[in-house]
């Protein structure tokens, strides 16, 4: 066989369906409600800080594990919000987005054959993350409509080989916010099986209807066995900047930093300076952000329900998972392609969030990190969509 092929690892997963939908949408001039990036401006103070950093010639490599002002801001804010001491020098590593933070963490702590527990539906990167790091994923289902897990099923997924569990709260794609009770159940299993919790908290500030974010690192005894992952992308509407970080127990920080260093050397230096400014924004910024997204959630919920989608109301993050059974398609990917090509609205097929794609066949995810005009244009276009058994208007 020719050697001019991808590696066994690289051929085990496909191209990102989410990013494919974005490309397809661009090609046909679609309203892109697939990939989760805002189409509105980032905060002026944060942009100005980046410009000032570039003008001030902060243009060379930063310290590989992150510029001190950003690492200190990350530690300070986590301690201020959640009352848990974080030492920047020993625990914070700045990466190229939380995507790299997750990958560096997995590469740093996983040996081939180690098992990693993953809730399903899951953010699609976790699949390739597991393959590239050599982990064997064990999936535990979050059941709609409220996306709760069965504690017995979770307990059955842990064993001696379990090295870690990946948690994402607030959750993409479901909008679930894990409760303290649920996190305590997870924490008890991490203690029992000596496992690490890797907690992706990128939607930390995007919460609705009074829901509160609980970092699993703050559950008793978990600080020593949790890697918290976060970044600038969603909180400050700068998904293209590629700045994220880990907060890890000192015992794991060295391994994460080594992997990060040899993978990327470091995150963009001027944008790290701007990140330190961003983390210093007043609390009102975060309240306004959540209020804005709650309003957009309600706008899109109204639109989708009017167009016959069954919606699972989200309480955090900025996605709505829907059921598309009303439209008579048997395949979610086919429906998503129809929606973008013939209706002009891009969304993400549900199967891309499941290991067994059959489980996502009647689902579709929309995002609402968009201007009102964008959502209203989607509303107008969706008029074309006719469910089975309904006469076209
Ligand atoms: C759960 C989750 N984690 C991570 C990311 C990527 O974040 P970053 O831009 O920091 O790499 C996303 C983006 O959609 C996400 O939904």
Coordinates of C-alpha atoms in Angstrom, one line a residue, residues 3-258:
X3 CA 2.7 5.4 2.1
X4 CA 1.3 8.7 0.7
X5 CA -1.7 8.5 3.0
X6 CA -2.8 10.0 6.3
X7 CA -1.8 8.2 9.5
X8 CA -4.0 5.7 11.1
X9 CA -4.9 8.3 13.7
X10 CA -5.8 11.0 11.1
X11 CA -8.0 8.7 9.1
X12 CA -10.1 7.7 12.2
X13 CA -12.0 10.9 12.2
X14 CA -13.6 13.1 9.6
X15 CA -13.4 16.7 8.8
X16 CA -15.3 18.9 11.2
X17 CA -19.0 18.9 10.2
X18 CA -19.5 22.3 11.9
X19 CA -16.8 24.0 9.9
X20 CA -18.0 22.3 6.7
X21 CA -21.4 23.8 7.3
X22 CA -19.8 27.2 7.6
X23 CA -18.0 26.8 4.3
X24 CA -21.2 25.6 2.6
X25 CA -23.1 28.5 4.0
X26 CA -20.5 31.0 2.7
X27 CA -20.6 29.4 -0.7
X28 CA -24.4 29.8 -1.1
X29 CA -24.7 33.1 0.9
X30 CA -26.5 31.4 3.7
X31 CA -27.5 32.7 7.1
X32 CA -24.9 30.9 9.2
X33 CA -26.4 29.6 12.5
X34 CA -24.0 26.6 12.5
X35 CA -20.5 27.6 13.9
X36 CA -20.6 29.4 17.3
X37 CA -19.0 32.7 16.6
X38 CA -20.6 36.1 17.1
X39 CA -21.3 38.4 14.1
X40 CA -21.2 41.5 16.3
X41 CA -18.3 43.6 17.5
X42 CA -15.9 42.7 20.3
X43 CA -15.8 45.1 23.3
X44 CA -13.9 48.3 22.2
X45 CA -11.7 48.4 25.3
X46 CA -10.4 44.9 24.5
X47 CA -9.7 45.7 20.8
X48 CA -7.9 48.9 21.8
X49 CA -5.8 47.0 24.3
X50 CA -4.7 44.6 21.5
X51 CA -3.9 47.6 19.2
X52 CA -1.9 49.3 21.9
X53 CA 0.0 46.1 22.6
X54 CA 1.0 45.7 19.0
X55 CA 2.0 49.4 18.8
X56 CA 3.9 49.0 22.0
X57 CA 5.9 46.3 20.3
X58 CA 4.7 43.3 22.4
X59 CA 5.2 41.4 19.2
X60 CA 7.8 38.7 20.1
X61 CA 7.2 35.3 21.8
X62 CA 5.6 35.6 25.2
X63 CA 6.7 33.3 28.0
X64 CA 5.8 29.8 26.6
X65 CA 3.2 29.1 29.4
X66 CA 1.7 32.6 29.1
X67 CA 2.4 36.3 29.7
X68 CA 2.4 37.0 33.4
X69 CA -0.4 39.7 33.3
X70 CA -2.9 37.3 31.7
X71 CA -2.0 34.3 33.9
X72 CA -2.3 36.5 37.0
X73 CA -5.7 37.9 35.8
X74 CA -6.9 34.3 35.3
X75 CA -5.8 33.3 38.8
X76 CA -7.2 36.4 40.4
X77 CA -10.6 36.2 38.7
X78 CA -11.1 32.5 39.5
X79 CA -10.2 33.1 43.2
X80 CA -12.5 36.2 43.3
X81 CA -15.5 34.5 41.8
X82 CA -15.3 31.1 43.4
X83 CA -13.1 31.5 46.5
X84 CA -10.5 28.9 45.5
X85 CA -6.9 30.0 45.6
X86 CA -5.1 29.7 42.3
X87 CA -1.4 30.3 42.0
X88 CA -0.6 31.7 38.5
X89 CA 3.0 30.5 38.4
X90 CA 2.2 27.0 39.4
X91 CA -1.3 26.4 37.9
X92 CA -2.1 28.6 34.9
X93 CA -0.9 27.8 31.3
X94 CA -2.0 30.0 28.4
X95 CA -2.7 28.1 25.2
X96 CA -3.9 28.8 21.6
X97 CA -7.5 28.7 22.5
X98 CA -9.3 26.3 24.8
X99 CA -9.1 23.9 21.8
X100 CA -5.4 23.6 22.3
X101 CA -5.8 23.7 26.1
X102 CA -7.9 20.6 25.8
X103 CA -5.6 18.8 23.4
X104 CA -2.5 19.7 25.4
X105 CA -4.2 18.5 28.6
X106 CA -5.2 15.2 27.0
X107 CA -1.8 14.6 25.5
X108 CA -0.1 15.4 28.8
X109 CA -2.1 13.1 31.0
X110 CA -3.4 10.2 28.8
X111 CA -1.4 7.0 27.9
X112 CA -2.6 4.8 25.1
X113 CA -5.4 2.5 26.5
X114 CA -6.4 4.9 29.2
X115 CA -10.2 5.4 29.3
X116 CA -11.8 8.8 29.3
X117 CA -15.5 9.2 30.1
X118 CA -17.3 11.6 27.8
X119 CA -20.9 12.8 28.1
X120 CA -22.9 12.5 24.9
X121 CA -24.0 14.5 23.0
X122 CA -20.6 16.1 23.1
X123 CA -18.8 19.1 21.5
X124 CA -17.4 17.4 18.4
X125 CA -13.7 18.1 19.1
X126 CA -13.6 15.7 22.1
X127 CA -13.8 12.7 19.7
X128 CA -10.6 13.6 17.7
X129 CA -9.0 14.8 21.0
X130 CA -9.5 11.2 22.4
X131 CA -8.1 9.5 19.2
X132 CA -5.1 11.8 18.9
X133 CA -4.2 11.4 22.6
X134 CA -4.7 7.6 22.4
X135 CA -7.6 7.5 24.9
X136 CA -10.5 5.0 24.7
X137 CA -13.6 7.1 25.1
X138 CA -16.5 5.7 27.2
X139 CA -19.8 7.6 26.4
X140 CA -22.5 8.4 28.9
X141 CA -25.8 9.7 27.5
X142 CA -27.4 13.0 28.6
X143 CA -31.1 12.3 28.1
X144 CA -33.4 14.9 26.6
X145 CA -35.5 16.9 27.4
X146 CA -33.5 18.0 30.4
X147 CA -30.3 16.3 29.5
X148 CA -29.8 14.5 32.8
X149 CA -27.5 11.5 33.1
X150 CA -28.4 8.3 34.8
X151 CA -26.0 8.0 37.8
X152 CA -25.9 4.2 37.5
X153 CA -24.9 4.5 33.9
X154 CA -22.2 7.0 34.8
X155 CA -20.9 4.7 37.6
X156 CA -20.8 1.8 35.2
X157 CA -18.5 3.8 32.8
X158 CA -15.7 4.1 35.4
X159 CA -13.2 1.4 36.2
X160 CA -9.5 1.0 37.0
X161 CA -8.5 2.1 33.5
X162 CA -10.4 5.4 33.8
X163 CA -7.9 8.3 33.7
X164 CA -10.3 11.2 33.2
X165 CA -13.8 12.5 32.6
X166 CA -14.5 15.4 30.3
X167 CA -17.2 17.8 31.5
X168 CA -18.5 20.8 29.6
X169 CA -20.7 23.2 31.6
X170 CA -22.6 25.3 30.5
X171 CA -22.9 22.7 27.8
X172 CA -22.6 22.8 24.0
X173 CA -24.7 21.5 22.3
X174 CA -27.5 21.0 24.9
X175 CA -27.5 24.3 26.9
X176 CA -27.5 22.2 30.1
X177 CA -25.9 23.7 33.2
X178 CA -24.6 20.9 35.5
X179 CA -26.0 21.2 39.0
X180 CA -23.9 21.0 42.1
X181 CA -25.6 17.7 42.9
X182 CA -24.6 16.3 39.5
X183 CA -21.0 17.5 39.9
X184 CA -20.8 15.9 43.4
X185 CA -21.9 12.6 41.8
X186 CA -19.1 13.0 39.3
X187 CA -16.6 14.1 41.9
X188 CA -17.3 11.0 44.1
X189 CA -16.6 8.7 41.1
X190 CA -13.3 10.7 40.4
X191 CA -12.3 10.0 44.0
X192 CA -13.3 6.4 43.9
X193 CA -11.4 5.6 40.7
X194 CA -8.5 8.2 41.1
X195 CA -9.6 10.0 37.9
X196 CA -9.0 13.5 36.7
X197 CA -11.8 15.9 35.8
X198 CA -11.2 17.9 32.7
X199 CA -13.7 20.7 32.8
X200 CA -14.4 22.9 29.7
X201 CA -16.0 26.0 31.1
X202 CA -15.8 28.2 28.0
X203 CA -19.4 29.3 28.4
X204 CA -18.9 30.2 32.1
X205 CA -20.6 33.6 31.9
X206 CA -23.4 32.7 29.5
X207 CA -26.2 31.6 31.8
X208 CA -29.9 32.2 31.9
X209 CA -32.9 32.3 34.2
X210 CA -30.9 32.5 37.4
X211 CA -28.8 29.4 36.7
X212 CA -25.4 29.5 38.5
X213 CA -22.1 28.2 37.2
X214 CA -20.3 25.7 39.5
X215 CA -16.7 24.8 38.6
X216 CA -16.1 21.2 39.6
X217 CA -12.7 22.3 40.9
X218 CA -14.6 24.0 43.8
X219 CA -16.3 20.7 44.9
X220 CA -14.6 19.4 48.1
X221 CA -11.4 17.6 47.3
X222 CA -11.5 18.2 43.5
X223 CA -9.0 21.1 43.2
X224 CA -6.2 18.6 43.3
X225 CA -7.7 16.5 40.5
X226 CA -9.3 19.0 38.1
X227 CA -8.0 20.7 35.0
X228 CA -10.3 23.7 34.3
X229 CA -10.3 24.9 30.7
X230 CA -11.4 28.3 29.5
X231 CA -10.6 31.1 27.1
X232 CA -11.3 34.5 25.7
X233 CA -13.3 33.3 22.6
X234 CA -16.9 33.3 23.9
X235 CA -16.8 35.7 26.8
X236 CA -15.3 38.5 24.8
X237 CA -16.5 37.7 21.3
X238 CA -13.0 37.1 19.9
X239 CA -13.1 33.6 18.6
X240 CA -10.4 34.4 16.0
X241 CA -7.8 35.4 18.6
X242 CA -7.1 31.9 19.8
X243 CA -6.3 32.6 23.4
X244 CA -7.3 30.0 26.1
X245 CA -5.9 28.5 29.2
X246 CA -5.8 25.7 31.7
X247 CA -5.9 25.9 35.5
X248 CA -4.4 22.7 36.7
X249 CA -3.2 21.2 40.0
X250 CA 0.6 21.9 40.2
X251 CA 1.2 18.1 39.9
X252 CA -0.1 18.2 36.3
X253 CA 1.0 21.7 35.2
X254 CA 4.6 20.7 34.2
X255 CA 3.3 18.0 31.8
X256 CA 0.7 20.3 30.3
X257 CA 3.3 23.1 29.8
X258 CA 5.8 20.7 28.1

